[in-house]
Coordinates of C-alpha atoms and ligand atoms in Angstrom, one line a residue:
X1 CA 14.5 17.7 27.9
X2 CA 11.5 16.6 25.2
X3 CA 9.8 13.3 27.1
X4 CA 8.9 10.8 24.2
X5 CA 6.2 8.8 25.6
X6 CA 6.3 6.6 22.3
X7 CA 9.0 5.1 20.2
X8 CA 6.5 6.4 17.0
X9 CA 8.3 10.0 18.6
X10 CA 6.2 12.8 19.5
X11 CA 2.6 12.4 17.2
X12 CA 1.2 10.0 18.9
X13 CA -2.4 9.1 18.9
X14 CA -4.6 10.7 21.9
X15 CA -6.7 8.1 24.1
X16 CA -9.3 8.8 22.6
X17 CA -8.4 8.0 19.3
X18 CA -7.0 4.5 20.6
X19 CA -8.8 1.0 19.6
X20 CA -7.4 -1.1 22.2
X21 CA -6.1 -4.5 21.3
X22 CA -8.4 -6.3 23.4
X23 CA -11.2 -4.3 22.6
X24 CA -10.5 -4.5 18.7
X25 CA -9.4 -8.2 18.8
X26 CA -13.0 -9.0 20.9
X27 CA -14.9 -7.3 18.3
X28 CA -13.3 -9.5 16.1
X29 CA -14.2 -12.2 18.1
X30 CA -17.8 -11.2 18.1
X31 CA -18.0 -10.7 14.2
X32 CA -16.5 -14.0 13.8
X33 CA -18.8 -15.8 15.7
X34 CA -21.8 -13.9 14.4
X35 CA -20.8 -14.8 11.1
X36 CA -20.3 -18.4 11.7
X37 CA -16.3 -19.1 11.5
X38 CA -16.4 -16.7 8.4
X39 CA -13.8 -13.8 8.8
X40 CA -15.5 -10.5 9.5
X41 CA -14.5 -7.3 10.5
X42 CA -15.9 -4.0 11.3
X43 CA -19.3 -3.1 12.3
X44 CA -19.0 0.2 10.3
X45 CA -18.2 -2.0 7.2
X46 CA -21.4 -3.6 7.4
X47 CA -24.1 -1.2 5.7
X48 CA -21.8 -0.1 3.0
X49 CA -19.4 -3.5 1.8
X50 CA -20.7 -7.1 0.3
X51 CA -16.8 -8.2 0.1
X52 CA -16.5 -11.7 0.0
X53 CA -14.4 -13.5 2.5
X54 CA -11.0 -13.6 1.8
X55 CA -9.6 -17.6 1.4
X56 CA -7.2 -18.3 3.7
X57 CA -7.3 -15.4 5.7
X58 CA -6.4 -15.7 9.4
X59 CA -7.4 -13.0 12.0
X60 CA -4.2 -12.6 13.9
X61 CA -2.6 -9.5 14.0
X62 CA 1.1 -10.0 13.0
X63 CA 3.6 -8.1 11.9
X64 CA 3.5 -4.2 12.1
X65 CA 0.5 -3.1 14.6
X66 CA -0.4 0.2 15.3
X67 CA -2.7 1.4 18.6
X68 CA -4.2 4.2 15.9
X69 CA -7.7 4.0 15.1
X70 CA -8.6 2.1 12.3
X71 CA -9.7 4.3 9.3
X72 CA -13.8 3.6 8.4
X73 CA -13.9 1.0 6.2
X74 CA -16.6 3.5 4.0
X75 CA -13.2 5.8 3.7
X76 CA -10.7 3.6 2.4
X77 CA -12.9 2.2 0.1
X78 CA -14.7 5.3 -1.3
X79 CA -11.6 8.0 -1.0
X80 CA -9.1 6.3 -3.7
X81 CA -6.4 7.1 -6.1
X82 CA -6.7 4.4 -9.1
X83 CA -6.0 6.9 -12.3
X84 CA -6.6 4.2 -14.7
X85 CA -10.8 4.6 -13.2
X86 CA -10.4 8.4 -13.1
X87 CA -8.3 11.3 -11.3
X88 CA -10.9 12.2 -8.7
X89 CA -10.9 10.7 -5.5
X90 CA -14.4 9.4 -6.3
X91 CA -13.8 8.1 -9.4
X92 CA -12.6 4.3 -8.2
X93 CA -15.4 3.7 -6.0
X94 CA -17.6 4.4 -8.9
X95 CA -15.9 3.4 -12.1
X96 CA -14.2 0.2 -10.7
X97 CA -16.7 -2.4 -10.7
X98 CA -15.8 -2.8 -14.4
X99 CA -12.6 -4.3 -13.4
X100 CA -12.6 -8.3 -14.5
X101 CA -10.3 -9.8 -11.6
X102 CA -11.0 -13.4 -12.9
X103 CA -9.4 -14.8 -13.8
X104 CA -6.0 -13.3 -12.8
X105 CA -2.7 -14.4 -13.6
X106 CA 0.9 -12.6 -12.2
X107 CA 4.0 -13.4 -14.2
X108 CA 7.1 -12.7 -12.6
X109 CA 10.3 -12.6 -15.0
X110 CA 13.4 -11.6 -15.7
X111 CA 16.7 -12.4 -14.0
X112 CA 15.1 -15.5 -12.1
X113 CA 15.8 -19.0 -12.0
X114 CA 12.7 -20.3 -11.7
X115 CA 10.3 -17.5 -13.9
X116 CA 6.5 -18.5 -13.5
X117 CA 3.1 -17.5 -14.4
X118 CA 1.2 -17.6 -11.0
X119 CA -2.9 -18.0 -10.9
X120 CA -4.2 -15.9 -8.5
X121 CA -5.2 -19.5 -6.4
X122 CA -1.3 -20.3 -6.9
X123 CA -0.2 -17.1 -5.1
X124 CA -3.5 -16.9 -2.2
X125 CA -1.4 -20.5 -1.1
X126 CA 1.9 -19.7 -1.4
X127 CA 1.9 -18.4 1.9
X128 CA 0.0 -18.5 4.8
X129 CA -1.4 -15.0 5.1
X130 CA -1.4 -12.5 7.8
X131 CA -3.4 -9.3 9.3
X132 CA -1.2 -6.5 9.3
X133 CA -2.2 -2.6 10.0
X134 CA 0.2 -0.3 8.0
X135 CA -0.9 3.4 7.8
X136 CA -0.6 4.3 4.2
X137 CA 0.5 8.5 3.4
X138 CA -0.3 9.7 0.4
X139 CA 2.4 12.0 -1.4
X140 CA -0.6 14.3 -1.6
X141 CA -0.9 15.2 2.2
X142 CA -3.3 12.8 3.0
X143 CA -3.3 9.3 5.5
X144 CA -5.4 6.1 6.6
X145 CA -4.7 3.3 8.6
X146 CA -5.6 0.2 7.1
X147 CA -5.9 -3.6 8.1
X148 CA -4.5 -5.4 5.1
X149 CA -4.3 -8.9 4.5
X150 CA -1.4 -10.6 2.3
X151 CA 2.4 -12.0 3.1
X152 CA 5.5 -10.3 2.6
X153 CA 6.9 -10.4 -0.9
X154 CA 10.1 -11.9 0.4
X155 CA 7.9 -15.5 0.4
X156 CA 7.2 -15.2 -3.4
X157 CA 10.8 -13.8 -4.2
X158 CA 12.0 -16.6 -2.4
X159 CA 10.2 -19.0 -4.3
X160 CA 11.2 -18.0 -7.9
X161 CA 14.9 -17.6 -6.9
X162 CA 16.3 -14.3 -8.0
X163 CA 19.8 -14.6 -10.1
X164 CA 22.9 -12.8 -8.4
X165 CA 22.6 -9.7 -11.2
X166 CA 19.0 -9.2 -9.8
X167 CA 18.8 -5.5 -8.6
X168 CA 15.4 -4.4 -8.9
X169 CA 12.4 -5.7 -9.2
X170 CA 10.0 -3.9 -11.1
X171 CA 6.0 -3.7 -10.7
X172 CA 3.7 -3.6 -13.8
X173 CA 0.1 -3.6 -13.7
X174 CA -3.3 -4.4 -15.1
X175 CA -3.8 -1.8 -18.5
X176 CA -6.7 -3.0 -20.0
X177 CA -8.6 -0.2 -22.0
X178 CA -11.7 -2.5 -22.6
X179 CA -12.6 -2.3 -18.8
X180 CA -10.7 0.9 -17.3
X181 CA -11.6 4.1 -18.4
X182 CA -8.7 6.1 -18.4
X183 CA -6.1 4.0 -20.0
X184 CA -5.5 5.7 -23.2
X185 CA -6.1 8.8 -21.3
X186 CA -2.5 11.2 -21.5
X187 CA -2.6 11.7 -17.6
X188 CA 0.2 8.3 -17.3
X189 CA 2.4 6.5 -19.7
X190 CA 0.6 3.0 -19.2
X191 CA 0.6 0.6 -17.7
X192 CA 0.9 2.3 -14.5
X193 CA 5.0 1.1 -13.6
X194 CA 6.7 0.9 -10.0
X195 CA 9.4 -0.7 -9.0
X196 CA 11.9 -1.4 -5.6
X197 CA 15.8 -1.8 -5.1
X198 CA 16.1 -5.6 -3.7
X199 CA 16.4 -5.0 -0.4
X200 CA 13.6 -3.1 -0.2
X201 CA 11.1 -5.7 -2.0
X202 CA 12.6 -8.2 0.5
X203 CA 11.7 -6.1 3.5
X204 CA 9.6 -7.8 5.7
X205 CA 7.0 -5.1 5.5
X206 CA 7.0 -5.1 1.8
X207 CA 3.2 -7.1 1.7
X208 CA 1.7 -8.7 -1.2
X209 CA -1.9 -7.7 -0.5
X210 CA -4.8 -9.4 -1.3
X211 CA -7.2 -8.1 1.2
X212 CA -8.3 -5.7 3.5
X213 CA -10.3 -5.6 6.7
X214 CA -10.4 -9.5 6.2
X215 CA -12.2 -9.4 3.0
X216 CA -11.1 -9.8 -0.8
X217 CA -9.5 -6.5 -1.9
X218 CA -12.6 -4.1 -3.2
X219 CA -11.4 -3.2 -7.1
X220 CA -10.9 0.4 -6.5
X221 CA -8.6 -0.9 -3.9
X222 CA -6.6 -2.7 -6.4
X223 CA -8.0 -6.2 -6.6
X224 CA -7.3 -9.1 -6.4
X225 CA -3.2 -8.2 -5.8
X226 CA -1.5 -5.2 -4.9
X227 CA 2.0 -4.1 -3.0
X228 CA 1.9 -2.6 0.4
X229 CA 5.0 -0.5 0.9
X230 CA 3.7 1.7 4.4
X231 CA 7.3 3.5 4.3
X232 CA 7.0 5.0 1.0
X233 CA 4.6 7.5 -0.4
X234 CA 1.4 5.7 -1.2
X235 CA 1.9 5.7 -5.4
X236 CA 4.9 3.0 -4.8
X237 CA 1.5 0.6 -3.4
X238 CA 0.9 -0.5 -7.2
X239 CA -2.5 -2.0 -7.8
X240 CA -4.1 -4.9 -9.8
X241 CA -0.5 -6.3 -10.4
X242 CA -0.1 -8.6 -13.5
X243 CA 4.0 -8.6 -14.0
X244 CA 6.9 -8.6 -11.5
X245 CA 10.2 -8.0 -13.1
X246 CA 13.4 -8.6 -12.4
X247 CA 16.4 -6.3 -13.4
X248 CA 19.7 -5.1 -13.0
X249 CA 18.6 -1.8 -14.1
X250 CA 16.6 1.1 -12.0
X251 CA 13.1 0.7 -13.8
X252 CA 11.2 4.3 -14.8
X253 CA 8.6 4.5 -13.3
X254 CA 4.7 6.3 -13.9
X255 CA 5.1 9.1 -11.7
X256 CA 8.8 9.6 -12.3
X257 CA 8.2 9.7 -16.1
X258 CA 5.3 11.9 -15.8
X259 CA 7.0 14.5 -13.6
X260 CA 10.6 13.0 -12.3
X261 CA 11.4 16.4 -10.4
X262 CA 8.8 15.6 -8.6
X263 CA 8.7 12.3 -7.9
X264 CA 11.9 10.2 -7.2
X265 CA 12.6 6.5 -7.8
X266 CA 12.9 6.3 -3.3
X267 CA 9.5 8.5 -2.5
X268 CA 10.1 7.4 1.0
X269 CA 8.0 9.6 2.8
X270 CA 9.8 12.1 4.7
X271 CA 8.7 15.1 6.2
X272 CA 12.2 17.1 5.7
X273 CA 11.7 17.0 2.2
X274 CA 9.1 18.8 0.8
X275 CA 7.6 18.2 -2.7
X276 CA 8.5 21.1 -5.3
X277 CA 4.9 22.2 -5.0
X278 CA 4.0 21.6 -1.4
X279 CA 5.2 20.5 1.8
X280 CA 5.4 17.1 3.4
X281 CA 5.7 17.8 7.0
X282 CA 2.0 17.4 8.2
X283 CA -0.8 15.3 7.2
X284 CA -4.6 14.8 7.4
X285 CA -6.1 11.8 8.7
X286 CA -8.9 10.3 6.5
X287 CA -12.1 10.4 8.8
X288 CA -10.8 13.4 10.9
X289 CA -11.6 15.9 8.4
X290 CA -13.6 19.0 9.9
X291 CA -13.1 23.0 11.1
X292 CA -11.0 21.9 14.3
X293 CA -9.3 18.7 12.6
X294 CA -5.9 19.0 13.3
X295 CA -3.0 17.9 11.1
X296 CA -0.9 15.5 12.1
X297 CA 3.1 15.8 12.2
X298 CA 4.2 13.3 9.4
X299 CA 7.1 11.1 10.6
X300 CA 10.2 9.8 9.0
X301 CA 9.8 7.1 7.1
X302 CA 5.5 7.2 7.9
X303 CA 6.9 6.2 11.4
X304 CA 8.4 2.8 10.3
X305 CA 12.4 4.4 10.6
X306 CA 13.3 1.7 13.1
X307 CA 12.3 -1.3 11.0
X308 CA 13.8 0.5 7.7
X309 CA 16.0 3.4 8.2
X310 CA 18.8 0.9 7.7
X311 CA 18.3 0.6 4.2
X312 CA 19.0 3.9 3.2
X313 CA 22.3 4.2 5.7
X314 CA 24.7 6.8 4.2
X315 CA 22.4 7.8 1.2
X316 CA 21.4 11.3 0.8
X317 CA 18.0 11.2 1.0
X318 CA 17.3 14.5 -0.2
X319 CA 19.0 13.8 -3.5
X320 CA 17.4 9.9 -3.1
X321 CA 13.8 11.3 -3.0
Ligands
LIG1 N1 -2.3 0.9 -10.7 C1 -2.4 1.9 -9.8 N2 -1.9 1.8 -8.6 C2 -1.9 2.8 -7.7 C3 -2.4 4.1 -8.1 C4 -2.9 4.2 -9.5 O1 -3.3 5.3 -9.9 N3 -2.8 3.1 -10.3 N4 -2.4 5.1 -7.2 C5 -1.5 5.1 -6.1 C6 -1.6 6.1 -5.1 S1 -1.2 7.7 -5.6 C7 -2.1 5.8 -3.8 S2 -2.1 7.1 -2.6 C8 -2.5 4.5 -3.4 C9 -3.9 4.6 -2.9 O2 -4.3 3.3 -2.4 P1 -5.8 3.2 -1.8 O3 -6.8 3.8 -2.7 O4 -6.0 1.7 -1.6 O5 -5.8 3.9 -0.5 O6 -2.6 3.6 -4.6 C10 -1.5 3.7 -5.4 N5 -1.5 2.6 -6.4
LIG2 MO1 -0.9 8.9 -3.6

């Protein structure tokens, strides 16, 4: 009989790899004192970032932990996809400081009662926000585990009422050619365009991020707003939001417009269903690259089935992809 010694299944981390609460929420601890009541995070952070303290942060961990290690904070923020600053993985880090994220302004519209155009103070109050480590897989073979700050998008759905013919809700973002290079570029239809079934925007995990590792978003991170879906393939995580959208209709999306054989409306990450030009069912760890690195076993659903798989009861998922 296979012995599951974790409800994650069978690729979990080794103890080695493990950052133990205590340990991580005492270094927290530490940092916070050191900088005076000022949220801080990670040592490793500390030679490469000058974020600025995110308002209104608070250092709990809450919703969706993970015992994995915490990817480098010189990885997440240097090893990006953000097309409209280039195609290479590099590209962000350097191209993004052009980015003007204030001010900001997110209008949400459509089939709402109560349609608004939110500052970006409006929306950093709206909800008390919380710490929450989501691993994020990219469609490309690729994973990090992040600390993101934000609240779930249920809060600001909530608030701006959603009619009863309210399906979808659609995801538009920041296409400004003046400060990002490569809109105008043919690699995308822009703006870059995602979108979520109802349910799925109202997930709990669904986060509206506006941070990570307890500091504002870095731009090539997709400041100052972005979506958090750690169940899906990383592209549904749309940066720099300006528009949310609410529709009865399935919206196109980027990707799916650009190649739709090869990327579905769903893109919930699932090993069992490989990508027309690759496969899905193992992925690299940002950070534990190297000869003897070795691949990780990608779960269902990026290891969040138990909190989602519901959603999708009685779809086929291979024909949902
Ligand atoms: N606006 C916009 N959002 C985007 C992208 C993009 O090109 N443009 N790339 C997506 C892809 S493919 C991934 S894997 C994640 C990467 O997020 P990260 O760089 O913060 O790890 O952002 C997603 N959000
Ligand atoms: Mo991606």
């Amino acid at each position: 009989m296979l012995i599951r010694t974790s409800r994650d299944g069978f690729n979990h981390p080794v103890a080695s790899e493990i950052t133990p609460r205590e340990v991580y929420e005492g270094r927290r601890q530490l940092l916070k004192l050191m900088a005076g009541g000022v949220l801080a995070s990670w040592a490793s952070r500390e030679a490469f970032a000058k974020g600025a303290p995110l308002p209104g942060a608070k250092s709990t961990v809450a919703g969706a932990t993970t015992m994995e290690k915490i990817t480098e904070y010189k990885d997440a923020t240097s090893y990006n996809n953000f097309y409209e600053f280039g195609t290479g993985k590099e590209d962000p880090a350097q191209n993004a400081h052009t980015l003007k994220t204030k001010p900001w302004t997110v209008e949400v519209e459509g089939l709402v009662k109560k349609p608004a155009k939110y500052t970006l103070e409006d929306l950093l109050k709206l909800s008390p926000q919380e710490e929450r480590i989501y691993r994020l897989r990219c469609v490309e073979g690729w994973s990090m585990v992040i600390p993101w700050v934000g609240y779930s998008m249920s809060k600001l759905i909530e608030k701006v009422e959603p009619q009863g013919n309210a399906k979808f809700v659609e995801f538009v973002t920041l296409a400004d050619k003046a400060t990002m290079p490569y809109v105008g570029s043919r690699v995308l239809d822009w703006p870059y365009v995602e979108g979520l079934r109802m349910d799925e925007a109202m997930h709990p995990l669904t986060l509206l991020s506006f941070g990570m590792y307890g500091e504002v978003l870095p731009n090539q991170n997709g400041a100052p707003v972005r979506l958090v879906v750690p169940w899906k393939y990383g592209f549904k995580s749309a940066k720099s939001l300006v528009k949310i959208r609410f529709t009865d209709k399935e919206p196109r999306t980027a990707w799916n417009k650009a190649a739709s054989h090869e990327y579905g409306f769903y893109s919930n990450v699932n090993p069992n269903v490989d990508h027309p030009r690759w496969s899905q069912a193992t992925e690299r760890r940002i950070g534990e690259d190297g000869l003897f690195a070795k691949k990780r076993k990608t779960l269902m659903f990026n290891g969040y089935e138990q909190q989602v798989g519901q959603l999708y009861a009685g779809m086929d998922l291979k024909k949902n992809y």
